[in-house]
Coordinates of C-alpha atoms in Angstrom, one line a residue:
M44 CA 142.6 40.6 -94.1
A45 CA 142.5 37.1 -92.9
A46 CA 145.2 37.8 -90.4
D47 CA 143.4 40.9 -89.2
A48 CA 140.2 38.9 -88.7
A49 CA 142.2 36.3 -86.8
R50 CA 143.7 39.0 -84.5
G51 CA 140.2 40.1 -83.4
P52 CA 138.1 43.2 -83.4
R53 CA 140.5 45.3 -81.3
S54 CA 143.2 45.2 -83.9
A55 CA 140.7 46.2 -86.6
H56 CA 139.6 49.0 -84.4
R57 CA 143.1 50.3 -83.9
R58 CA 143.8 50.1 -87.6
R59 CA 140.7 52.1 -88.4
A60 CA 141.7 54.7 -85.9
A61 CA 145.2 54.9 -87.3
G62 CA 143.8 55.2 -90.8
A63 CA 141.6 58.0 -89.7
S64 CA 144.5 59.9 -88.1
G65 CA 146.8 59.4 -91.0
G66 CA 144.4 61.0 -93.4
G67 CA 142.4 59.5 -96.1
S68 CA 140.9 60.4 -99.3
G69 CA 137.7 61.7 -97.7
P70 CA 136.2 62.6 -94.3
R71 CA 135.1 59.6 -92.3
V72 CA 132.4 59.8 -89.6
R73 CA 133.4 58.4 -86.3
P74 CA 130.8 56.1 -84.9
R75 CA 129.0 57.0 -81.7
A76 CA 130.4 55.4 -78.6
W77 CA 128.1 53.5 -76.2
C78 CA 128.7 51.5 -73.1
C79 CA 126.3 49.9 -70.7
S80 CA 125.9 52.5 -67.9
F81 CA 123.3 53.0 -65.2
A82 CA 123.8 56.7 -65.1
G83 CA 121.1 57.3 -67.6
A84 CA 119.5 56.0 -70.7
P85 CA 118.6 57.7 -73.9
D86 CA 115.0 57.9 -74.9
S87 CA 113.5 54.8 -76.4
P88 CA 112.7 55.1 -80.1
D89 CA 109.2 54.2 -79.3
L90 CA 108.8 57.2 -76.9
R91 CA 110.6 59.9 -78.7
P92 CA 108.7 63.1 -79.0
Q93 CA 106.9 63.7 -82.2
L94 CA 108.5 66.5 -84.3
P95 CA 106.7 68.7 -86.8
A96 CA 107.0 67.6 -90.5
S97 CA 109.4 70.5 -91.4
A98 CA 111.7 69.8 -88.5
A99 CA 111.6 66.1 -89.2
A100 CA 112.6 66.7 -92.9
A101 CA 115.5 69.0 -91.9
A102 CA 116.8 66.5 -89.4
A103 CA 116.6 63.7 -92.0
A104 CA 118.5 65.7 -94.5
A105 CA 121.3 66.6 -92.0
S106 CA 121.6 63.1 -90.7
P107 CA 124.3 60.9 -92.4
A108 CA 122.0 58.0 -92.2
A109 CA 119.2 59.7 -94.0
G110 CA 119.0 57.1 -96.6
R111 CA 118.4 54.3 -94.1
K112 CA 114.9 53.3 -93.1
L113 CA 113.9 51.9 -89.8
P114 CA 112.2 48.5 -89.9
P115 CA 108.5 48.6 -89.6
K116 CA 107.1 48.8 -86.0
S117 CA 105.5 45.9 -84.6
P118 CA 101.7 46.2 -84.0
S119 CA 102.3 45.6 -80.3
A120 CA 101.6 48.2 -77.6
A121 CA 104.0 51.0 -77.0
S122 CA 107.2 49.8 -75.3
F123 CA 108.3 51.4 -72.0
H124 CA 111.8 51.4 -70.8
G125 CA 112.5 50.2 -67.3
S126 CA 115.3 52.4 -66.2
P127 CA 115.1 53.1 -62.4
T128 CA 115.9 56.7 -63.0
S129 CA 113.0 57.3 -65.3
S130 CA 110.0 58.9 -63.6
R131 CA 107.9 59.9 -66.5
L132 CA 105.8 56.7 -66.5
A133 CA 105.8 56.0 -62.8
G134 CA 102.1 56.2 -62.7
L135 CA 101.6 53.7 -65.5
G136 CA 103.3 50.7 -63.8
G137 CA 100.0 48.8 -63.7
L138 CA 99.7 49.1 -67.5
I139 CA 102.9 47.2 -68.2
D140 CA 102.5 43.6 -69.3
P141 CA 104.1 41.3 -66.6
R142 CA 105.8 39.3 -69.4
R143 CA 107.8 42.3 -70.6
I144 CA 111.5 41.9 -69.7
L145 CA 112.9 45.2 -68.5
S146 CA 116.7 45.5 -69.2
P147 CA 118.9 47.8 -67.1
G148 CA 120.9 48.7 -70.2
R149 CA 120.2 50.1 -73.6
V150 CA 118.4 47.0 -74.8
S151 CA 114.8 47.8 -75.5
P152 CA 112.0 45.9 -73.7
I153 CA 110.9 42.8 -75.4
D154 CA 107.3 43.0 -76.5
P155 CA 104.9 40.1 -76.1
D156 CA 104.1 37.9 -79.1
G157 CA 102.6 40.6 -81.1
A158 CA 99.5 40.7 -78.9
V159 CA 98.1 44.0 -77.9
P160 CA 97.0 43.9 -74.2
P161 CA 93.3 44.7 -73.9
P162 CA 92.4 48.1 -72.3
L163 CA 91.4 48.2 -68.7
P164 CA 87.6 47.8 -68.2
L165 CA 85.8 50.9 -67.1
P166 CA 83.6 50.8 -64.0
P167 CA 79.9 50.1 -64.8
P168 CA 77.6 53.0 -64.6
P169 CA 75.3 53.2 -61.6
P170 CA 71.9 51.7 -62.0
P171 CA 69.2 54.2 -62.7
A172 CA 67.0 55.0 -59.6
T173 CA 63.6 53.6 -59.9
A174 CA 60.7 54.9 -57.9
P175 CA 59.2 52.3 -55.5
V176 CA 55.9 50.8 -56.5
Q177 CA 53.2 51.7 -54.1
D178 CA 50.3 49.4 -53.4
A179 CA 47.0 49.9 -51.6
A180 CA 47.3 50.7 -47.9
V181 CA 51.1 50.6 -48.0
A182 CA 52.7 53.5 -46.2
V183 CA 55.9 55.2 -47.5
V184 CA 57.7 57.3 -44.9
V185 CA 58.9 60.6 -46.3
P186 CA 61.2 62.5 -44.0
A187 CA 60.3 66.2 -43.7
E188 CA 62.9 68.7 -44.7
Q189 CA 62.2 70.9 -41.8
P190 CA 59.9 70.6 -38.7
L191 CA 56.4 71.8 -39.2
A192 CA 54.8 74.3 -37.0
V193 CA 52.5 72.8 -34.4
P194 CA 49.0 74.4 -34.5
A195 CA 48.0 75.9 -31.2
V196 CA 44.3 75.6 -31.7
A197 CA 43.8 71.9 -31.9
P198 CA 46.1 68.9 -31.8
L199 CA 44.7 67.6 -35.0
V200 CA 44.3 69.8 -38.1
A201 CA 43.1 68.5 -41.5
A202 CA 43.2 70.2 -44.9
R203 CA 42.0 69.0 -48.2
E204 CA 43.2 69.8 -51.7
E205 CA 41.7 68.8 -55.1
G206 CA 44.2 68.2 -57.8
A207 CA 44.3 66.3 -61.0
P208 CA 41.3 64.0 -61.8
G209 CA 41.5 60.4 -60.7
G210 CA 39.0 57.6 -60.7
A211 CA 41.0 54.4 -60.2
A212 CA 41.0 52.2 -57.1
L213 CA 43.8 54.1 -55.4
D214 CA 42.3 57.5 -56.0
L215 CA 43.3 59.3 -52.8
R216 CA 46.6 60.3 -51.4
L217 CA 46.7 60.7 -47.6
L218 CA 49.6 62.7 -46.1
L219 CA 50.2 62.5 -42.4
R220 CA 52.6 64.9 -40.6
G221 CA 53.7 64.2 -37.1
R222 CA 54.7 66.7 -34.5
D223 CA 58.3 65.4 -34.6
G224 CA 58.6 66.4 -38.3
R225 CA 58.1 62.9 -39.8
C226 CA 55.7 62.4 -42.7
V227 CA 53.8 59.4 -44.0
Q228 CA 52.2 59.3 -47.4
M229 CA 49.7 56.6 -48.3
E230 CA 47.7 56.0 -51.5
L231 CA 44.3 54.6 -50.6
D232 CA 40.9 53.8 -51.9
S233 CA 38.8 56.8 -50.9
R234 CA 35.6 54.7 -50.7
V235 CA 37.0 52.5 -47.9
L236 CA 38.6 55.3 -46.0
C237 CA 35.5 57.5 -46.1
G238 CA 33.1 54.6 -45.4
C239 CA 35.0 53.7 -42.2
S240 CA 35.7 57.1 -40.7
A241 CA 33.3 60.0 -40.4
F242 CA 36.3 62.3 -39.9
F243 CA 37.8 61.5 -43.4
A244 CA 34.3 61.4 -45.0
A245 CA 33.9 65.1 -44.1
M246 CA 37.3 66.0 -45.4
A247 CA 37.4 64.0 -48.7
P248 CA 36.6 65.8 -51.9
A249 CA 33.4 65.1 -53.8
E250 CA 33.3 62.1 -56.2
D251 CA 32.8 64.3 -59.3
A252 CA 35.7 66.5 -58.4
S253 CA 38.2 64.0 -59.9
T254 CA 37.5 61.5 -62.7
G255 CA 39.9 59.4 -64.7
G256 CA 43.7 59.1 -64.1
G257 CA 45.1 57.2 -61.2
G258 CA 48.1 56.9 -58.9
G259 CA 46.4 58.7 -56.1
G260 CA 46.9 62.1 -57.7
G261 CA 43.2 63.0 -58.0
K262 CA 42.3 63.6 -54.3
R263 CA 44.6 64.6 -51.5
I264 CA 44.0 64.9 -47.7
E265 CA 46.6 66.2 -45.3
V266 CA 46.6 65.7 -41.6
D267 CA 49.0 67.8 -39.5
G268 CA 50.0 67.7 -35.9
V269 CA 49.7 64.0 -35.4
D270 CA 50.9 63.0 -31.9
N271 CA 51.5 59.2 -32.6
L272 CA 52.2 58.9 -36.2
D273 CA 52.8 55.1 -36.1
A274 CA 49.4 54.5 -34.4
F275 CA 47.6 56.7 -36.9
R276 CA 49.1 54.8 -39.8
S277 CA 48.2 51.5 -38.1
T278 CA 44.6 52.7 -37.7
V279 CA 44.4 53.5 -41.4
E280 CA 45.8 50.1 -42.2
L281 CA 43.2 48.5 -39.9
M282 CA 40.5 49.8 -42.1
Y283 CA 41.6 47.7 -45.0
E284 CA 42.2 44.5 -42.9
P285 CA 39.7 41.7 -43.6
D286 CA 40.4 40.1 -40.2
P287 CA 41.0 42.9 -37.7
M288 CA 41.1 40.6 -34.6
R289 CA 44.0 38.7 -36.1
W290 CA 45.8 41.9 -37.0
L291 CA 45.4 43.2 -33.4
A292 CA 46.6 39.9 -32.0
G293 CA 49.8 40.4 -33.9
A294 CA 50.2 44.1 -32.9
G295 CA 49.8 43.5 -29.1
V296 CA 47.9 45.1 -26.3
S297 CA 49.9 48.3 -26.1
R298 CA 49.6 49.1 -29.8
A299 CA 45.9 48.2 -29.7
I300 CA 45.4 50.8 -26.9
D301 CA 47.1 53.4 -29.1
V302 CA 45.0 52.4 -32.1
L303 CA 41.9 52.6 -29.9
E304 CA 42.7 56.2 -29.0
V305 CA 43.1 57.2 -32.7
C306 CA 39.9 55.4 -33.6
S307 CA 38.1 57.5 -31.1
S308 CA 39.6 60.6 -32.5
I309 CA 38.6 59.9 -36.2
M310 CA 35.3 58.3 -35.3
F311 CA 36.2 54.8 -36.6
N312 CA 33.5 52.9 -34.9
R313 CA 34.3 49.4 -36.3
G314 CA 37.9 49.9 -35.1
I315 CA 36.7 50.9 -31.7
K316 CA 34.6 47.8 -31.3
S317 CA 37.4 45.5 -32.6
C318 CA 40.0 47.1 -30.2
L319 CA 37.7 46.9 -27.2
T320 CA 36.8 43.2 -28.0
Y321 CA 40.5 42.3 -28.3
I322 CA 41.7 44.2 -25.2
E323 CA 39.0 42.7 -23.0
A324 CA 39.9 39.1 -24.1
V325 CA 43.7 39.3 -23.3
P326 CA 45.7 39.8 -20.1
W327 CA 47.3 43.2 -19.4
S328 CA 50.5 44.3 -17.7
E329 CA 50.4 47.0 -15.1
N330 CA 51.7 49.6 -17.5
E331 CA 49.0 48.7 -20.0
E332 CA 46.4 48.9 -17.3
E333 CA 47.5 52.4 -16.4
K334 CA 47.3 53.4 -20.1
L335 CA 43.7 52.0 -20.3
K336 CA 42.7 53.9 -17.2
S337 CA 44.1 57.2 -18.6
L338 CA 42.3 56.5 -21.9
F339 CA 38.9 55.8 -20.3
A340 CA 39.3 59.0 -18.2
R341 CA 39.7 61.1 -21.4
F342 CA 37.3 59.3 -23.8
T343 CA 33.8 58.0 -23.4
F344 CA 32.9 54.8 -25.0
D345 CA 29.6 53.0 -25.5
E346 CA 28.8 51.2 -22.3
A347 CA 27.4 48.2 -24.2
I348 CA 30.8 47.4 -25.6
S349 CA 33.0 48.7 -22.8
Q350 CA 31.3 47.4 -19.8
D351 CA 33.5 44.2 -19.7
I352 CA 36.7 46.3 -19.6
L353 CA 35.3 48.7 -17.0
A354 CA 34.5 45.7 -14.8
R355 CA 38.2 44.8 -14.9
L356 CA 39.3 48.3 -14.3
R357 CA 37.0 49.5 -11.6
P358 CA 37.1 47.5 -8.3
P359 CA 33.9 46.8 -6.5
S360 CA 32.9 49.4 -3.8
W361 CA 31.0 47.1 -1.5
K362 CA 34.1 46.0 0.3
S363 CA 37.3 47.9 1.2
S364 CA 40.7 46.4 0.9
D365 CA 41.3 46.7 4.7
D366 CA 38.4 44.4 5.4
L367 CA 39.6 42.0 2.8
T368 CA 43.1 42.1 4.3
V369 CA 41.8 41.1 7.7
Q370 CA 40.0 38.2 6.1
L371 CA 43.2 37.1 4.5
I372 CA 45.1 37.3 7.8
Q373 CA 42.4 35.2 9.5
S374 CA 42.7 32.7 6.7
V375 CA 46.4 32.5 7.1
T376 CA 46.2 31.9 10.9
S377 CA 43.7 29.1 10.4
S378 CA 45.8 27.3 7.8
T379 CA 46.9 23.8 8.7
N380 CA 49.6 23.5 5.9
S381 CA 52.9 24.9 7.2
G382 CA 54.4 25.5 3.7
A383 CA 51.3 27.2 2.4
R384 CA 51.0 29.3 5.5
K385 CA 54.6 30.6 5.1
D386 CA 53.9 31.5 1.5
M387 CA 50.7 33.3 2.4
Q388 CA 52.4 35.2 5.2
S389 CA 55.0 36.5 2.7
L390 CA 52.3 37.5 0.3
V391 CA 50.3 39.5 3.0
N392 CA 53.5 41.1 4.3
G393 CA 54.2 42.3 0.8
L394 CA 50.8 43.8 0.5
L395 CA 51.0 45.5 3.8
S396 CA 54.6 46.7 3.5
K397 CA 55.0 50.5 3.4
S398 CA 57.5 50.2 0.6
S399 CA 55.3 48.0 -1.5
V400 CA 53.9 49.1 -4.9
Y401 CA 50.5 48.1 -3.7
Q402 CA 50.5 50.2 -0.6
K403 CA 49.9 53.8 -2.0
E404 CA 48.6 55.3 1.3
S405 CA 49.0 54.7 5.0
S406 CA 47.5 51.4 6.1
G407 CA 43.9 51.6 7.3
L408 CA 43.7 48.2 8.9
S409 CA 41.0 47.8 11.5
K410 CA 42.7 47.5 14.9
E411 CA 39.7 45.8 16.5
S412 CA 39.6 43.2 13.7
L413 CA 43.3 42.4 14.1
Y414 CA 43.0 42.0 17.8
Q415 CA 40.0 39.7 17.3
V416 CA 42.3 37.4 15.4
C417 CA 44.9 37.7 18.2
Y418 CA 42.3 36.7 20.8
S419 CA 41.3 33.7 18.7
C420 CA 45.0 32.5 18.4
L421 CA 45.6 33.0 22.2
D422 CA 42.5 31.0 23.0
S423 CA 43.6 28.2 20.8
L424 CA 47.1 28.2 22.4
V425 CA 45.6 28.0 25.9
D426 CA 43.5 25.0 24.8
L427 CA 46.5 23.3 23.4
F428 CA 48.5 23.8 26.7
E429 CA 45.7 22.5 28.7
E430 CA 45.8 19.4 26.6
A431 CA 49.5 19.2 27.0
T432 CA 49.4 19.5 30.9
E433 CA 46.7 16.8 31.1
S434 CA 48.9 14.3 29.4
K435 CA 52.1 15.3 31.2
D436 CA 52.3 12.1 33.2
H437 CA 52.3 10.0 30.0
T438 CA 55.2 10.9 27.8
S439 CA 53.8 9.0 24.9
Q440 CA 50.7 11.1 25.1
T441 CA 52.6 14.3 24.4
L442 CA 52.5 13.5 20.7
V443 CA 48.8 12.5 20.6
V444 CA 47.2 13.3 17.3
R445 CA 44.0 15.3 17.5
G446 CA 42.5 15.6 14.2
S447 CA 45.4 15.2 11.8
K448 CA 48.4 17.1 13.3
P449 CA 50.6 16.3 16.4
L450 CA 50.2 18.5 19.4
I451 CA 53.8 19.9 19.1
E452 CA 53.1 21.0 15.5
R453 CA 49.8 22.7 16.4
V454 CA 51.4 24.6 19.3
S455 CA 54.2 25.7 17.0
S456 CA 51.7 26.9 14.4
Q457 CA 49.8 29.0 16.9
A458 CA 53.0 30.5 18.3
E459 CA 54.1 31.4 14.8
N460 CA 50.8 33.0 14.1
L461 CA 51.0 35.2 17.2
N462 CA 54.6 36.3 16.3
W463 CA 53.4 37.1 12.8
L464 CA 50.5 39.1 14.1
L465 CA 52.9 41.0 16.5
D466 CA 55.0 42.0 13.5
I467 CA 52.0 43.4 11.7
L468 CA 50.9 45.3 14.7
V469 CA 54.4 46.7 15.3
N470 CA 54.7 47.9 11.7
N471 CA 51.3 49.6 12.0
D472 CA 52.0 51.1 15.5
M473 CA 49.3 49.0 17.2
A474 CA 51.4 46.7 19.3
E475 CA 51.1 48.4 22.8
E476 CA 47.9 46.5 23.6
F477 CA 49.5 43.2 22.5
V478 CA 52.3 43.7 25.0
E479 CA 49.7 44.3 27.8
L480 CA 47.7 41.3 26.6
W481 CA 50.7 39.0 26.7
A482 CA 51.8 40.3 30.1
K483 CA 48.4 39.3 31.6
Q484 CA 48.5 35.7 30.5
D485 CA 48.6 34.3 34.0
R486 CA 47.0 31.1 32.9
L487 CA 49.7 30.4 30.3
I488 CA 52.4 31.3 32.8
R489 CA 51.2 28.7 35.3
M490 CA 50.8 26.0 32.6
H491 CA 54.4 26.8 31.5
E492 CA 55.8 25.3 34.7
Q493 CA 53.8 22.1 34.1
A494 CA 54.3 21.6 30.4
S495 CA 57.1 19.7 28.7
P496 CA 60.2 21.7 27.6
M497 CA 59.5 20.5 24.1
I498 CA 56.3 22.6 24.1
R499 CA 56.7 25.4 26.6
Y500 CA 59.7 27.0 24.8
E501 CA 57.2 28.0 22.1
L502 CA 55.8 30.5 24.7
S503 CA 59.2 31.9 25.3
R504 CA 59.6 32.4 21.6
I505 CA 56.6 34.8 21.7
S506 CA 58.1 36.5 24.8
A507 CA 61.4 36.9 22.9
C508 CA 59.7 38.8 20.1
V509 CA 58.0 41.1 22.6
F510 CA 61.3 41.8 24.4
I511 CA 63.0 42.6 21.1
A512 CA 60.3 45.0 20.2
L513 CA 60.6 46.7 23.6
G514 CA 64.4 46.9 23.4
R515 CA 64.4 48.4 19.9
G516 CA 61.9 51.1 21.0
K517 CA 59.3 50.1 18.5
V518 CA 56.7 49.7 21.2
Q519 CA 56.1 52.3 23.9
C520 CA 54.3 50.9 26.9
R521 CA 53.6 52.2 30.3
G522 CA 56.0 51.4 33.2
E523 CA 53.5 49.1 35.0
V524 CA 53.0 47.1 31.8
R525 CA 56.7 46.6 31.4
S526 CA 57.1 45.6 35.0
L527 CA 54.2 43.1 34.7
L528 CA 55.7 41.7 31.5
F529 CA 59.2 41.0 33.1
H530 CA 57.7 39.8 36.3
G531 CA 55.7 37.1 34.5
W532 CA 58.0 36.1 31.5
F533 CA 61.6 36.8 32.5
S534 CA 62.0 33.6 34.6
T535 CA 60.5 31.5 31.8
M536 CA 62.9 33.0 29.3
L537 CA 65.9 31.9 31.5
L538 CA 64.5 28.4 31.6
D539 CA 63.9 28.0 27.9
F540 CA 66.9 29.9 26.5
G541 CA 68.8 26.7 25.9
W542 CA 65.9 25.3 23.8
L543 CA 65.7 28.6 21.9
Q544 CA 69.4 28.3 21.0
R545 CA 69.0 24.8 19.8
C546 CA 65.7 25.4 17.9
S547 CA 65.9 29.1 16.9
K548 CA 63.6 28.8 13.9
G549 CA 64.9 32.1 12.6
L550 CA 65.1 33.9 15.9
D551 CA 68.2 36.1 16.3
I552 CA 69.7 35.0 19.6
R553 CA 72.2 37.9 19.7
S554 CA 69.5 40.4 19.2
L555 CA 67.4 38.7 21.9
E556 CA 70.3 39.1 24.4
D557 CA 70.9 42.7 23.6
N558 CA 67.3 43.9 23.6
L559 CA 66.4 41.8 26.6
G560 CA 69.0 43.7 28.6
R561 CA 67.9 47.1 27.2
G562 CA 64.3 46.4 28.0
L563 CA 65.3 45.4 31.5
L564 CA 67.1 48.7 32.0
T565 CA 63.9 50.6 31.4
L566 CA 62.4 49.3 34.7
P567 CA 62.8 50.9 38.1
L568 CA 66.2 50.3 39.7
R569 CA 64.8 48.2 42.6
Q570 CA 63.1 45.8 40.1
Q571 CA 66.2 45.8 38.0
Q572 CA 68.2 44.6 41.0
S573 CA 65.9 41.7 41.8
L574 CA 65.9 40.6 38.2
F575 CA 69.7 40.9 37.8
E576 CA 70.2 38.9 41.0
E577 CA 68.0 36.2 39.6
W578 CA 69.9 36.2 36.3
F579 CA 73.3 36.2 38.1
Q580 CA 72.5 33.1 40.1
F581 CA 71.0 31.3 37.0
Y582 CA 74.0 32.3 34.8
A583 CA 76.4 31.0 37.4
T584 CA 74.7 27.6 37.2
K585 CA 73.8 27.2 33.6
G586 CA 76.5 29.3 31.8
A587 CA 75.9 29.2 28.1
E588 CA 72.3 27.9 28.6
C589 CA 71.5 31.4 30.0
P590 CA 71.3 34.7 28.1
N591 CA 74.4 36.9 28.3
L592 CA 73.4 40.1 30.1
I593 CA 76.8 41.0 31.4
R594 CA 76.9 44.4 29.6
S595 CA 73.5 45.4 30.9
F596 CA 74.5 44.2 34.4
Q597 CA 77.5 46.5 34.3
V598 CA 75.3 49.4 33.3
W599 CA 72.9 48.7 36.1
W600 CA 75.8 48.4 38.6
R601 CA 77.3 51.8 37.6
R602 CA 73.9 53.5 37.9
S603 CA 73.0 51.9 41.2
F604 CA 76.3 52.1 43.2
I605 CA 79.1 54.1 41.6
R606 CA 77.1 57.2 40.6
S607 CA 75.0 57.1 43.7
S608 CA 78.1 57.0 45.9
V609 CA 79.7 59.9 44.0
E610 CA 76.5 62.0 44.3
H611 CA 76.3 61.2 48.1
R612 CA 79.9 62.3 48.6
S613 CA 79.4 65.5 46.7

């Protein structure tokens, strides 16, 4: 036996196998063979299916190891085998303790130290829904399940319903339904509501109709077909405000106008007075002013409390806007501040513009009043040039200060005023008389030859604006007026063109050249020839100091000689 033990377990195994084959005294049970294999694993003892009692007793009697007892099971959790081929417990992977060692063989998993893992916590139940606590004058918006029918008789329909008794502070429930289907429910004190509004006082139930109880269930008023639900709710809230002016200041002018409209509908006199007082004391935007005009056109308010707002809405009728505009123009032309004059000119141009939001209809400016301003500016310009010609022999006297401004600056201001007036007249189709008036300024034309170039080119600036208006076709004058204009001011333009180029002051020189040639082509051909000959000689001498009328000259040449010769031959 010692020798067999020394030879190892294999010899013992062979000896037992030989003994079994050689025959013994009794039948011997061959032990079950087992090897580590990944093909499959028998069921774990912990997870074997439970058999009925009778079947378990029969199996125990038939088993050769019936007399043996299994060791007691540890109190740990059920053990799971970790074979990759097992799919029975795939969904319970999250329940396996991470400390369990899963063996790929027959070895059962090792349980933790006798500790049972705690069960997974269940999700907490949702908190019970609690109804919101409603206070006095606090609105709760309740969406309507389906849109309500809009009554066709009146925009505001009220109905009352008496329910359970109630005598507490919040003894009335007000339900507002808007045309858009929204609903607002408010629990209020009926004494305040009925005391502020005659509309609700007529609709509220009697005091003895509900006694005791609370929660707003005793009395009920429903208002259907509300156009502006938010404004109606704000109006009801205003009834319970101790300081309505402060509340309106926080709401704003637009909301105050909406509340004023609701106050007028439900006869809330204290709210009407508060809204009018607040609206009159604050500035308005243009949209808010239009809303006020529309409201005052549909509702009539007490004149004692609305006269201040009406004074801001209705302009005085004793003076028209046209007369006032002429006064503004006259003020601009008499201004001595060049910066302020430019700003006021831009302001008046915006007021008179046809695309301006302030000009709703065609301009009704008085033509006579505008030309009175033009005559005044021309007379001042003539006086200034007389002063300039008197001091021609003394160069230092050209800049003599009369009053507070130099002579050059005063001449420039009057020339700018006349150009601005010409623009206003052109835009209002009144400039024909101005062209004739400028063409007949023989006195200024004579003084132009005697004045210094630093001053006289301001006259050519006015002539340039007249020539541009003629060339663009914005002014339609008679032929003799155009001939008189070119006869008097064309030569001065040739002399001062270099100064205009160097001191353009916003004048478009290219536009001046184009429109000067176009206006010249509107004259009779004989007068065109004399003027083009004068230009040709001056251009040959001065070059760039002379306006470029080559294109107009070519047109005149073709009209005068080429076409006439062809017609003569034919």
